[in-house]
Amino acid sequence: MVISRAVREQVRERAHYLCEYCHSPEEASAARFEIDHIQPRSKRGLDTLDNLALACQRCNANRYNFTQGIDPESQAITDLFHPRLQIWVEHFIWEKGGLIIRGQTEIGRATCNRLDLNDAMHNEGAIVKARSLWMKGGWHPPSDDVISTD
């Protein structure tokens, strides 16, 4: 089934035009963000608003159809962050003034790990460099996110 333009815009507005996983701003991206199925279609996920999230291309590609990840601290297999059921600031915090996303719970750490939210697996640092530029432009971090002084 094709997701209608109206539903796509509802998802984008509800997310305040931020990736619901890494909180990157869509306005700083060269392309519109993806409409992600939280419960993937391949796992019988529906096209309903409560199963849709706005995701940047990085997060959407890294999440693929995964719904679980490994918490690197406890080694537990845990569900990934669910933007319809969970609150971002309860699972994540910004460190280094907004450059690094740090998971504060098993869900947060597993999501950071699976989605490679800080380019830890690729060692390129591209997303961290982009966040630095977004900060200079005043687009990042989102004003309602928690920022650590560390």
mmCIF file of N, CA, C and O in Angstrom, residues 2-14 17 32 35 47 49 52:
data_model
loop_
_atom_site.group_PDB
_atom_site.id
_atom_site.type_symbol
_atom_site.label_atom_id
_atom_site.label_comp_id
_atom_site.label_asym_id
_atom_site.label_seq_id
_atom_site.Cartn_x
_atom_site.Cartn_y
_atom_site.Cartn_z
ATOM 1 N N VAL A 2 0.495 2.255 -0.728
ATOM 2 C CA VAL A 2 1.229 3.511 -0.802
ATOM 3 C C VAL A 2 0.721 4.446 0.291
ATOM 4 O O VAL A 2 -0.479 4.596 0.492
ATOM 5 N N ILE A 3 1.651 5.066 0.996
ATOM 6 C CA ILE A 3 1.282 6.013 2.041
ATOM 7 C C ILE A 3 0.962 7.340 1.362
ATOM 8 O O ILE A 3 1.767 7.864 0.589
ATOM 9 N N SER A 4 -0.191 7.882 1.659
ATOM 10 C CA SER A 4 -0.638 9.101 0.994
ATOM 11 C C SER A 4 0.226 10.302 1.368
ATOM 12 O O SER A 4 0.887 10.320 2.411
ATOM 13 N N ARG A 5 0.189 11.294 0.519
ATOM 14 C CA ARG A 5 0.925 12.534 0.758
ATOM 15 C C ARG A 5 0.447 13.191 2.061
ATOM 16 O O ARG A 5 1.251 13.724 2.828
ATOM 17 N N ALA A 6 -0.864 13.143 2.324
ATOM 18 C CA ALA A 6 -1.417 13.751 3.536
ATOM 19 C C ALA A 6 -0.887 13.055 4.789
ATOM 20 O O ALA A 6 -0.520 13.720 5.772
ATOM 21 N N VAL A 7 -0.825 11.740 4.775
ATOM 22 C CA VAL A 7 -0.301 10.996 5.928
ATOM 23 C C VAL A 7 1.189 11.279 6.093
ATOM 24 O O VAL A 7 1.669 11.483 7.219
ATOM 25 N N ARG A 8 1.930 11.324 5.003
ATOM 26 C CA ARG A 8 3.357 11.645 5.071
ATOM 27 C C ARG A 8 3.569 13.006 5.743
ATOM 28 O O ARG A 8 4.442 13.161 6.581
ATOM 29 N N GLU A 9 2.753 13.981 5.361
ATOM 30 C CA GLU A 9 2.900 15.316 5.946
ATOM 31 C C GLU A 9 2.511 15.305 7.430
ATOM 32 O O GLU A 9 3.146 15.989 8.236
ATOM 33 N N GLN A 10 1.502 14.525 7.793
ATOM 34 C CA GLN A 10 1.144 14.397 9.214
ATOM 35 C C GLN A 10 2.317 13.852 10.022
ATOM 36 O O GLN A 10 2.598 14.339 11.117
ATOM 37 N N VAL A 11 2.979 12.836 9.498
ATOM 38 C CA VAL A 11 4.132 12.233 10.175
ATOM 39 C C VAL A 11 5.240 13.276 10.321
ATOM 40 O O VAL A 11 5.832 13.430 11.395
ATOM 41 N N ARG A 12 5.521 14.004 9.269
ATOM 42 C CA ARG A 12 6.575 15.017 9.293
ATOM 43 C C ARG A 12 6.254 16.118 10.304
ATOM 44 O O ARG A 12 7.116 16.518 11.085
ATOM 45 N N GLU A 13 5.027 16.601 10.297
ATOM 46 C CA GLU A 13 4.628 17.662 11.235
ATOM 47 C C GLU A 13 4.688 17.166 12.680
ATOM 48 O O GLU A 13 5.165 17.874 13.563
ATOM 49 N N ARG A 14 4.176 15.968 12.913
ATOM 50 C CA ARG A 14 4.173 15.401 14.264
ATOM 51 C C ARG A 14 5.594 15.295 14.803
ATOM 52 O O ARG A 14 5.839 15.509 15.992
ATOM 53 N N TYR A 17 9.676 17.837 12.030
ATOM 54 C CA TYR A 17 10.672 17.786 10.957
ATOM 55 C C TYR A 17 12.053 17.366 11.465
ATOM 56 O O TYR A 17 13.071 17.780 10.931
ATOM 57 N N ARG A 32 14.467 15.008 1.550
ATOM 58 C CA ARG A 32 13.422 14.799 2.551
ATOM 59 C C ARG A 32 13.685 13.495 3.283
ATOM 60 O O ARG A 32 14.209 12.539 2.717
ATOM 61 N N ILE A 35 9.723 7.998 5.517
ATOM 62 C CA ILE A 35 8.665 7.557 6.426
ATOM 63 C C ILE A 35 9.009 6.116 6.777
ATOM 64 O O ILE A 35 9.027 5.231 5.919
ATOM 65 N N ASP A 47 0.489 0.431 7.771
ATOM 66 C CA ASP A 47 0.724 1.801 7.330
ATOM 67 C C ASP A 47 -0.063 2.811 8.171
ATOM 68 O O ASP A 47 -0.376 3.901 7.706
ATOM 69 N N LEU A 49 -0.804 5.551 11.257
ATOM 70 C CA LEU A 49 -0.018 6.641 11.843
ATOM 71 C C LEU A 49 0.767 6.208 13.071
ATOM 72 O O LEU A 49 1.887 6.668 13.281
ATOM 73 N N LEU A 52 4.169 4.709 12.106
ATOM 74 C CA LEU A 52 5.025 5.463 11.200
ATOM 75 C C LEU A 52 5.850 6.491 11.963
ATOM 76 O O LEU A 52 5.360 7.111 12.910
#
